Short mmCIF file of C-alpha atoms in Angstrom, two decimals:
data_model
loop_
_atom_site.label_atom_id
_atom_site.label_comp_id
_atom_site.label_asym_id
_atom_site.label_seq_id
_atom_site.Cartn_x
_atom_site.Cartn_y
_atom_site.Cartn_z
CA MET A 213 105.59 184.18 168.43
CA VAL A 214 107.77 181.60 166.59
CA ARG A 215 107.67 178.01 167.58
CA VAL A 216 109.50 175.00 166.10
CA LYS A 217 107.06 173.28 163.79
CA TYR A 218 106.71 169.55 163.67
CA ARG A 219 104.80 166.81 162.11
CA TYR A 220 103.28 163.98 163.91
CA LEU A 221 103.42 160.67 161.98
CA ILE A 222 101.03 157.93 163.14
CA VAL A 223 102.57 154.62 162.52
CA ASN A 224 100.99 151.25 162.30
CA TYR A 225 102.65 147.94 162.18
CA LEU A 226 101.26 145.33 160.11
CA TYR A 227 102.17 141.73 160.03
CA PRO A 228 101.39 140.06 156.94
CA GLU A 229 103.37 136.86 157.52
CA PRO A 230 102.38 134.42 160.30
CA SER A 231 104.72 134.47 163.22
CA SER A 232 107.05 131.63 163.92
CA ASP A 233 105.24 130.38 167.12
CA GLN A 234 101.85 130.48 165.22
CA LYS A 235 102.74 128.49 162.20
CA HIS A 236 100.79 125.28 163.50
CA PRO A 237 97.60 124.60 161.72
CA SER A 238 95.03 125.75 164.59
CA HIS A 239 96.31 129.32 163.90
CA ASP A 240 94.35 129.41 160.79
CA ALA A 241 91.25 129.85 162.88
CA VAL A 242 92.26 133.45 163.89
CA PRO A 243 90.74 135.89 161.36
CA GLN A 244 93.35 137.37 159.01
CA LEU A 245 92.55 140.79 160.04
CA ILE A 246 93.61 139.92 163.49
CA GLN A 247 96.57 138.23 162.07
CA PHE A 248 97.72 141.52 160.34
CA HIS A 249 96.96 143.73 163.35
CA ARG A 250 98.47 141.55 165.84
CA PRO A 251 100.28 143.05 168.80
CA THR A 252 104.05 144.05 168.63
CA PRO A 253 106.43 142.21 170.79
CA ASP A 254 107.14 144.07 174.03
CA LYS A 255 110.76 143.95 173.32
CA PHE A 256 110.31 146.45 170.74
CA ASP A 257 109.90 149.51 173.16
CA SER A 258 110.06 153.07 172.20
CA ARG A 259 113.75 153.04 172.54
CA ALA A 260 114.36 150.40 170.11
CA LEU A 261 111.92 152.15 167.64
CA TYR A 262 113.87 155.48 167.98
CA GLN A 263 116.97 153.56 167.34
CA ALA A 264 115.47 151.63 164.34
CA ILE A 265 114.35 154.88 162.69
CA ARG A 266 117.70 156.62 163.30
CA GLN A 267 119.35 153.76 161.48
CA ALA A 268 116.87 153.69 158.68
CA VAL A 269 117.32 157.34 158.00
CA THR A 270 121.03 156.97 158.04
CA GLU A 271 120.77 154.06 155.68
CA LEU A 272 118.67 155.90 153.23
CA PHE A 273 119.90 159.53 153.51
CA GLY A 274 123.14 159.23 155.28
CA ASP A 275 124.62 161.76 157.55
CA TYR A 276 122.79 164.57 155.82
CA GLY A 277 119.32 163.05 156.42
CA MET A 278 120.23 162.18 160.07
CA GLY A 279 121.23 166.03 160.57
CA MET A 280 118.10 167.15 159.16
CA VAL A 281 115.70 164.54 160.94
CA GLY A 282 117.48 163.65 163.90
CA GLN A 283 117.10 167.11 165.63
CA GLY A 284 113.43 166.87 166.13
CA LEU A 285 112.94 163.30 166.14
CA LYS A 286 111.02 161.71 169.21
CA ILE A 287 108.71 158.91 169.96
CA ASN A 288 105.63 160.70 171.51
CA TYR A 289 103.53 157.57 172.07
CA HIS A 290 104.41 153.85 171.45
CA SER A 291 101.74 151.14 172.18
CA THR A 292 102.80 147.62 171.51
CA ALA A 293 99.26 146.33 172.37
CA THR A 294 97.72 148.09 169.53
CA SER A 295 100.95 148.24 167.36
CA THR A 296 100.75 152.02 166.95
CA SER A 297 103.08 154.85 167.54
CA ILE A 298 103.25 158.59 167.10
CA VAL A 299 106.57 159.69 165.80
CA ARG A 300 107.43 163.37 165.95
CA CYS A 301 109.80 164.86 163.30
CA PRO A 302 110.63 168.26 162.04
CA GLN A 303 107.92 169.70 159.58
CA ALA A 304 110.37 170.46 156.73
CA HIS A 305 111.80 167.15 156.51
CA TYR A 306 108.91 164.60 157.60
CA GLN A 307 109.08 162.95 154.13
CA MET A 308 112.51 161.82 154.83
CA ALA A 309 111.39 160.22 158.11
CA TRP A 310 108.33 158.70 156.27
CA ALA A 311 110.59 157.39 153.45
CA ALA A 312 112.66 155.59 156.05
CA LEU A 313 109.94 154.10 157.72
CA THR A 314 108.62 152.81 154.55
CA ASN A 315 111.99 151.21 153.57
CA MET A 316 112.13 149.21 156.90
CA THR A 317 111.35 145.53 156.57
CA GLU A 318 112.07 144.22 160.06
CA LEU A 319 111.32 145.48 163.72
CA GLY A 320 114.74 146.87 164.63
CA LYS A 321 117.31 144.11 165.42
CA LEU A 322 114.57 141.61 166.51
CA GLY A 323 114.35 140.33 162.89
CA ILE A 324 110.60 140.07 162.67
CA PRO A 325 109.29 140.88 159.40
CA VAL A 326 106.98 143.79 159.28
CA VAL A 327 105.19 146.33 156.95
CA ILE A 328 105.17 149.76 158.57
CA ARG A 329 102.43 152.00 157.46
CA VAL A 330 102.17 155.61 158.18
CA VAL A 331 98.33 156.23 158.38
CA ARG A 332 98.07 159.93 159.19
CA VAL A 333 100.40 163.07 159.09
CA SER A 334 99.21 165.48 161.56
CA ALA A 335 100.46 168.80 162.69
CA THR A 336 99.30 168.74 166.07
CA ILE A 337 99.55 165.95 168.66
CA ARG A 338 95.95 166.37 169.48
CA HIS A 339 94.60 165.54 166.13
CA ALA A 340 97.07 162.59 166.26
CA GLU A 341 95.49 161.21 169.34
CA GLU A 342 91.98 161.60 168.17
CA GLU A 343 92.83 159.78 164.94
CA ILE A 344 94.46 157.01 166.82
CA ILE A 345 91.34 156.65 168.98
CA ARG A 346 89.12 156.85 166.00
CA ARG A 347 91.18 153.95 164.20
CA ALA A 348 91.12 151.88 167.38
CA LYS A 349 87.33 151.95 167.65
CA ASP A 350 87.15 151.30 164.02
CA ILE A 351 89.27 148.30 164.10
CA ILE A 352 87.47 146.78 167.18
CA LEU A 353 84.09 147.19 165.21
CA ARG A 354 85.83 145.34 162.30
CA ALA A 355 87.13 142.52 164.36
CA GLN A 356 83.94 141.94 166.04
CA GLY A 357 82.55 141.56 162.35
CA GLY A 358 80.74 144.57 161.60
CA GLU A 359 82.04 144.51 157.97
CA ASP A 360 82.73 140.98 157.12
CA THR A 361 80.14 138.82 158.79
CA VAL A 362 77.71 136.96 156.77
CA GLY A 363 74.01 138.03 157.27
CA VAL A 364 74.68 141.69 157.15
CA SER A 365 73.43 142.75 153.77
CA ASP A 366 75.94 143.53 150.93
CA ILE A 367 74.90 147.29 150.68
CA VAL A 368 75.60 147.79 154.45
CA ARG A 369 78.96 146.14 154.32
CA ALA A 370 79.90 147.94 151.02
CA ALA A 371 79.06 151.14 152.68
CA ALA A 372 81.03 150.55 155.83
CA ALA A 373 84.06 149.62 153.74
CA SER A 374 83.93 152.60 151.27
CA LYS A 375 83.34 154.82 154.32
CA ARG A 376 86.59 153.43 155.95
CA ARG A 377 88.46 153.89 152.57
CA GLU A 378 87.36 157.45 152.33
CA ASP A 379 88.72 158.09 155.98
CA GLU A 380 91.97 156.40 155.05
CA GLU A 381 92.29 158.56 151.88
CA MET A 382 92.82 161.88 153.65
CA VAL A 383 96.41 160.91 154.94
CA VAL A 384 97.94 164.38 154.65
CA GLU A 385 95.27 166.76 153.45
CA GLU A 386 93.50 167.24 156.42
CA SER A 387 96.65 167.90 158.62
CA ASP A 388 97.75 170.73 156.36
CA ALA A 389 94.51 172.55 157.22
CA SER A 390 95.20 172.24 160.84
CA ASP A 391 98.59 173.58 160.49
CA ASP A 392 98.22 176.95 162.20
CA GLU A 393 96.49 175.53 165.37
CA SER A 394 98.21 176.23 168.52
CA GLU A 395 99.35 173.35 170.65
CA MET B 227 90.24 154.05 143.84
CA TYR B 228 93.93 152.78 144.14
CA TYR B 229 95.51 150.38 141.77
CA ASP B 230 98.23 147.93 141.94
CA LEU B 231 98.58 146.42 138.57
CA ASN B 232 101.58 144.14 139.17
CA VAL B 233 101.18 141.43 141.85
CA PRO B 234 103.13 138.24 140.73
CA TRP B 235 100.84 135.23 140.54
CA THR B 236 101.96 132.11 142.28
CA ASP B 237 100.45 128.69 142.29
CA ASN B 238 100.70 128.55 146.12
CA GLN B 239 96.97 129.23 147.11
CA ARG B 240 97.65 130.26 150.78
CA GLU B 241 100.32 132.79 149.86
CA MET B 242 98.22 134.31 147.11
CA GLN B 243 94.98 134.49 149.35
CA ARG B 244 97.14 136.21 151.98
CA ALA B 245 98.72 138.64 149.49
CA ILE B 246 95.27 139.59 148.28
CA ALA B 247 93.72 139.97 151.80
CA PHE B 248 96.74 142.17 152.79
CA LEU B 249 96.28 144.45 149.52
CA ASP B 250 92.59 144.91 150.47
CA GLU B 251 93.79 145.73 154.13
CA LEU B 252 96.20 148.27 152.60
CA GLY B 253 93.26 149.92 150.92
CA TYR B 254 93.74 148.97 147.16
CA ASP B 255 90.71 148.56 145.15
CA VAL B 256 91.86 147.09 141.90
CA VAL B 257 94.62 144.41 141.76
CA ALA B 258 96.21 142.83 138.64
CA LEU B 259 97.73 139.29 139.14
CA THR B 260 100.69 138.94 136.72
CA HIS B 261 101.85 136.01 134.88
CA THR B 262 105.40 136.45 133.26
CA LEU B 263 106.00 134.78 130.03
CA SER B 264 109.55 134.60 128.38
CA GLY B 265 110.60 133.69 124.99
CA LYS B 266 108.14 132.64 122.33
CA ILE B 267 104.51 132.53 122.86
CA PRO B 268 103.12 129.08 122.21
CA SER B 269 100.21 128.98 119.83
CA ASP B 270 97.78 127.38 122.25
CA HIS B 271 98.79 129.55 125.30
CA THR B 272 96.12 130.04 128.01
CA SER B 273 96.49 131.96 131.14
CA PRO B 274 97.43 129.77 134.19
CA ILE B 275 95.46 132.33 136.34
CA PRO B 276 91.72 131.14 136.66
CA ALA B 277 88.99 133.54 135.84
CA THR B 278 87.48 133.18 139.30
CA LEU B 279 89.99 132.38 142.05
CA PRO B 280 89.64 129.26 144.05
CA PHE B 281 89.47 131.05 147.44
CA THR B 282 87.37 133.90 148.78
CA VAL B 283 88.36 137.24 147.86
CA PRO B 284 87.29 140.48 149.81
CA SER B 285 84.23 141.81 148.14
CA ARG B 286 85.56 145.20 147.42
CA LEU B 287 88.46 144.18 145.57
CA ARG B 288 88.43 143.68 141.70
CA ILE B 289 90.94 141.29 140.45
CA LEU B 290 92.29 141.52 136.93
CA ARG B 291 94.83 139.12 135.11
CA ARG B 292 97.84 140.42 133.38
CA CYS B 293 100.51 139.18 131.29
CA THR B 294 104.00 140.51 131.24
CA LEU B 295 105.95 139.27 128.24
CA LEU B 296 109.89 139.43 128.40
CA LEU B 297 111.06 140.98 125.32
CA THR B 298 114.55 139.54 124.66
CA ASP B 299 114.32 139.54 120.77
CA SER B 300 112.48 141.77 118.61
CA THR B 301 111.24 139.16 116.26
CA THR B 302 109.69 136.60 118.51
CA ASN B 303 106.57 138.36 119.68
CA ASN B 304 104.09 138.36 116.60
CA LYS B 305 101.55 136.44 118.53
CA LEU B 306 101.20 139.39 121.12
CA PRO B 307 97.72 140.09 119.99
CA ASP B 308 96.39 136.61 120.90
CA LEU B 309 97.38 137.15 124.50
CA ARG B 310 94.49 139.66 124.87
CA SER B 311 92.04 136.89 124.72
CA SER B 312 93.10 135.28 127.92
CA TYR B 313 94.18 138.23 129.99
CA ASP B 314 92.77 141.63 130.93
CA ILE B 315 96.05 143.67 130.57
CA VAL B 316 99.16 142.87 128.51
CA ALA B 317 102.42 144.49 129.50
CA ALA B 318 105.92 144.28 127.92
CA ARG B 319 109.30 144.15 129.69
CA PRO B 320 111.89 145.33 127.33
CA THR B 321 115.46 143.92 128.24
CA SER B 322 117.47 145.98 125.63
CA GLU B 323 117.46 149.30 124.05
CA ARG B 324 116.23 148.06 120.70
CA THR B 325 113.19 145.96 122.17
CA LEU B 326 112.49 149.24 124.45
CA GLN B 327 112.40 151.23 121.30
CA GLN B 328 110.19 148.79 119.43
CA ALA B 329 107.80 148.45 122.56
CA CYS B 330 107.47 152.28 122.85
CA GLN B 331 106.91 152.68 119.15
CA THR B 332 104.96 149.94 117.60
CA LEU B 333 103.93 147.03 119.98
CA ASP B 334 100.40 146.90 120.90
CA VAL B 335 100.70 146.70 124.63
CA ASP B 336 99.22 148.54 127.72
CA ILE B 337 102.21 148.89 129.86
CA ILE B 338 105.94 149.05 129.37
CA SER B 339 107.46 147.66 132.61
CA LEU B 340 111.06 148.06 133.12
CA ASP B 341 113.31 145.97 135.46
CA LEU B 342 114.64 148.54 137.78
CA THR B 343 117.05 146.43 139.55
CA GLN B 344 119.30 146.09 136.33
CA LYS B 345 121.74 148.47 135.25
CA PHE B 346 120.74 149.91 131.75
CA GLU B 347 123.55 150.58 129.34
CA THR B 348 122.35 153.69 127.87
CA HIS B 349 120.36 156.66 129.46
CA PHE B 350 116.62 156.78 128.64
CA LYS B 351 115.66 159.19 125.78
CA PHE B 352 112.49 161.39 125.65
CA PRO B 353 111.77 160.72 122.08
CA THR B 354 111.52 156.87 122.85
CA LEU B 355 109.48 157.07 125.95
CA GLY B 356 107.58 160.16 124.77
CA SER B 357 106.32 158.20 121.67
CA ALA B 358 104.97 155.61 124.07
CA ILE B 359 103.23 158.24 126.36
CA ALA B 360 101.87 159.93 123.44
CA ARG B 361 100.24 156.51 122.18
CA GLY B 362 98.72 156.09 125.70
CA VAL B 363 101.08 153.35 126.62
CA LYS B 364 102.03 153.95 130.32
CA ILE B 365 105.49 153.27 131.78
CA GLU B 366 105.65 151.33 135.02
CA LEU B 367 107.71 151.77 138.03
CA CYS B 368 107.95 148.81 140.32
CA TYR B 369 108.96 149.89 144.02
CA GLY B 370 108.83 146.60 145.55
CA GLN B 371 112.09 145.34 144.41
CA GLY B 372 113.77 148.50 146.17
CA VAL B 373 111.75 148.62 149.16
CA GLY B 374 111.43 145.10 150.14
CA THR B 375 115.11 143.99 150.24
CA GLN B 376 117.97 144.54 152.54
CA ASP B 377 120.44 144.72 149.52
CA ALA B 378 121.68 148.14 149.50
CA ASN B 379 122.84 147.74 145.89
CA ARG B 380 119.53 146.88 144.46
CA LYS B 381 117.92 149.84 146.51
CA ARG B 382 120.25 152.12 144.94
CA LEU B 383 119.76 150.85 141.46
CA VAL B 384 115.89 151.21 141.94
CA ILE B 385 116.12 154.67 143.17
CA GLY B 386 118.54 155.75 140.44
CA ASN B 387 116.53 154.07 137.75
CA ALA B 388 113.23 155.42 139.07
CA THR B 389 114.49 158.92 139.30
CA GLN B 390 115.92 158.70 135.83
CA LEU B 391 112.48 157.57 134.33
CA ILE B 392 110.69 160.23 136.20
CA ARG B 393 113.10 162.96 134.78
CA VAL B 394 113.00 161.47 131.36
CA SER B 395 109.22 161.07 131.16
CA ARG B 396 108.80 164.37 132.59
CA GLY B 397 106.55 163.06 135.24
CA ARG B 398 103.76 161.92 132.60
CA GLY B 399 102.28 158.63 131.93
CA LEU B 400 103.83 156.92 135.02
CA VAL B 401 102.04 153.89 136.80
CA PHE B 402 103.26 152.87 140.19
CA SER B 403 102.86 149.17 141.07
CA SER B 404 104.51 146.83 143.67
CA ASP B 405 105.82 143.86 141.71
CA ALA B 406 106.31 142.31 145.10
CA ARG B 407 107.82 138.86 145.30
CA SER B 408 106.92 138.56 148.92
CA VAL B 409 104.02 140.02 150.84
CA LEU B 410 106.63 142.00 152.79
CA ALA B 411 107.25 144.32 149.76
CA LEU B 412 103.76 145.71 149.56
CA ARG B 413 103.16 149.23 150.80
CA ALA B 414 100.04 151.31 151.33
CA PRO B 415 99.09 153.81 148.74
CA ALA B 416 99.86 156.64 150.83
CA ASP B 417 103.34 155.43 151.57
CA VAL B 418 103.86 154.96 147.89
CA ILE B 419 102.83 158.53 146.99
CA ASN B 420 105.28 159.67 149.76
CA LEU B 421 108.09 157.50 148.10
CA ALA B 422 107.20 159.06 144.73
CA SER B 423 107.46 162.66 146.12
CA VAL B 424 110.70 161.98 147.80
CA TRP B 425 111.88 160.44 144.23
CA GLY B 426 111.16 163.98 142.85
CA LEU B 427 107.62 163.34 141.16
CA GLY B 428 105.69 165.33 143.58
CA ARG B 429 102.59 164.32 145.47
CA GLU B 430 99.86 165.06 143.13
CA ARG B 431 101.67 163.33 140.32
CA GLY B 432 102.35 160.40 142.56
CA LYS B 433 98.73 160.07 143.48
CA ASP B 434 97.83 159.96 139.80
CA GLY B 435 100.35 157.28 139.35
CA LEU B 436 98.30 155.08 141.60
CA SER B 437 94.73 156.02 140.61
CA LYS B 438 94.42 158.09 137.28
CA GLU B 439 96.93 156.46 135.14
CA PRO B 440 96.48 152.92 136.07
CA ARG B 441 92.62 153.48 135.72
CA SER B 442 93.18 154.59 132.21
CA VAL B 443 95.43 151.47 131.45
CA VAL B 444 92.44 149.19 132.59
CA GLU B 445 89.73 150.98 130.93
CA PHE B 446 91.56 151.22 127.50
CA ALA B 447 92.48 147.45 127.91
CA ARG B 448 88.88 146.66 128.55
CA LEU B 449 87.81 148.78 125.54
CA LYS B 450 90.37 147.15 123.33
CA LYS B 451 89.43 143.74 124.25
CA GLU B 452 85.41 144.07 124.37
CA SER B 453 84.70 146.82 121.91
CA TYR B 454 84.59 146.81 118.01
CA ARG B 455 88.09 148.03 117.02
CA GLY B 456 88.35 149.96 120.32
CA VAL B 457 85.82 152.46 119.12
CA VAL B 458 82.16 151.08 119.46
CA ASP B 459 81.21 149.44 122.55
CA VAL B 460 77.78 148.15 123.35
CA VAL B 461 77.00 149.28 126.95
CA TYR B 462 73.39 148.24 127.15
CA GLY B 463 71.65 146.39 124.18
CA GLY B 464 68.12 146.64 125.52
CA GLU B 465 68.16 143.05 126.86
CA LYS B 466 65.69 142.15 129.53
CA PRO B 467 67.31 141.75 132.89
CA ALA B 468 67.94 138.16 134.02
CA VAL B 469 65.75 136.59 136.68
CA VAL B 470 68.32 136.73 139.47
CA GLU B 471 68.53 140.52 138.92
CA ARG B 472 64.80 140.86 139.05
CA GLN B 473 64.71 139.14 142.31
CA GLN B 474 67.36 141.47 143.70
CA LYS B 475 65.42 144.39 142.26
CA GLY B 476 62.46 143.07 144.04
CA GLN B 477 64.38 143.12 147.40
CA LYS B 478 65.58 146.53 146.66
CA GLY B 479 62.10 147.51 145.97
CA GLN B 480 60.97 146.01 149.29
CA SER B 481 63.53 147.77 151.35
CA GLN B 482 62.39 151.13 149.45
CA GLN B 483 58.82 150.23 150.36
CA GLN B 484 59.79 149.82 153.92
CA GLN B 485 61.35 153.08 153.99
CA ASN B 486 58.48 154.58 152.12
CA LYS B 487 56.50 153.11 154.85
CA ARG B 488 58.48 154.84 157.52
CA LYS B 489 58.12 157.97 155.78
CA GLY B 490 54.18 157.20 155.30
CA ASP B 491 54.07 156.73 158.98
CA ASN B 492 55.40 160.01 159.69
CA LEU B 493 53.15 161.49 157.09
CA GLU B 494 50.28 159.78 158.62
CA LYS B 495 50.98 160.83 162.05
CA GLY B 496 51.41 164.53 160.48
CA SER B 497 48.22 164.20 158.69
CA LYS B 498 46.54 162.79 161.66
CA LYS B 499 47.75 165.65 163.65
CA SER B 500 46.62 168.12 161.10
CA LYS B 501 43.30 166.20 161.06
CA VAL B 502 43.00 166.64 164.63
CA GLN B 503 43.95 170.35 164.57
CA SER B 504 41.38 170.82 161.80
CA ALA B 505 38.81 169.03 163.87
CA LYS B 506 39.62 171.36 166.70
#
């Protein structure tokens, strides 16, 4: 049986700059890791994201790109609390959608500066889900200070960091292997 | 290991610290802070970037110091070798075709970095760039200027120039780096690789441009700086390890001993069992 093939992009929103309401000095007490991974405003819902992606694709690739990507574009999952989304796009042209996301500098029309990072390209939504759960656990551990606290020996910390990097390196490779899996 | 060899240096400590922390978060391992020089090099020039930064740096991240020299005139840069003493990497940014040719063929630099946001009068030619690549000098593509702006014209110029360079250099000897004026123009390695593949370089070559090629830049620069004529380098001269190291070694030994103990416990248990068995 033939089915339409998609790619699922797991998207993370990172905020390298302090937000305008948090600029006063007490804000410095918040660890930088949490500042970077802070929640996205609720105003930026899945519809706003959909519109923003469409606009970015049109900006970068014009009508041709919109025609290629627009058909299969869908927001499968959008969580403002964890700043994570799953974006579905056609398998043949997922790179276009990815490049458009890379070129975005603001959250839709809200004007909040953001760096959008695609953390995984997956062929099935199940793998995307598993990856999101793994990452969420990972970041909670890091925020609790598994990696950066003083007192933990350097070797343990370095090992944790290098393992994290290894996990992050497999952005696309693994998903190609799981290509033939049925949904 | 991912490299970002062009992060502009600023005096603003908070901003610098934030940028470095963010680069670590994105997954880079080696970062070069860039100081840009223009015009004539003064004879007593020292790097404004301190060797150890005044704030805490993530433990995994290695920080290098780099100097980019703006080449406006082909005669003013005879003091270029002096820069090696105060920087880890020396790069040149040619502004005209003549200086580009000079940089590619004769200048003793590690990287040739081109300002992709400007319109070049002539097309790049393979013999020019090829001679640089044959000498081991890498060509740098800075994506930050194109990705981080809303200005459509700049974006177009960056994409156009980048694809040109990829075509002319035949995909060889390219280094991707950010040259990000603000933190917002930094992108994660995977995103940059995808960008490279959209620009027509391909995924594998794009990955090389973030890992293999910049690594060779860093290592060659280190060899040029530290070794004898770039050929002989003393890796270990047979010195006795310092006292501090010894202490560390002692700690390691202890931990190993502890591990051995655990193993030993098991063995003892095992041996006891065997003894018991033998007694039976």
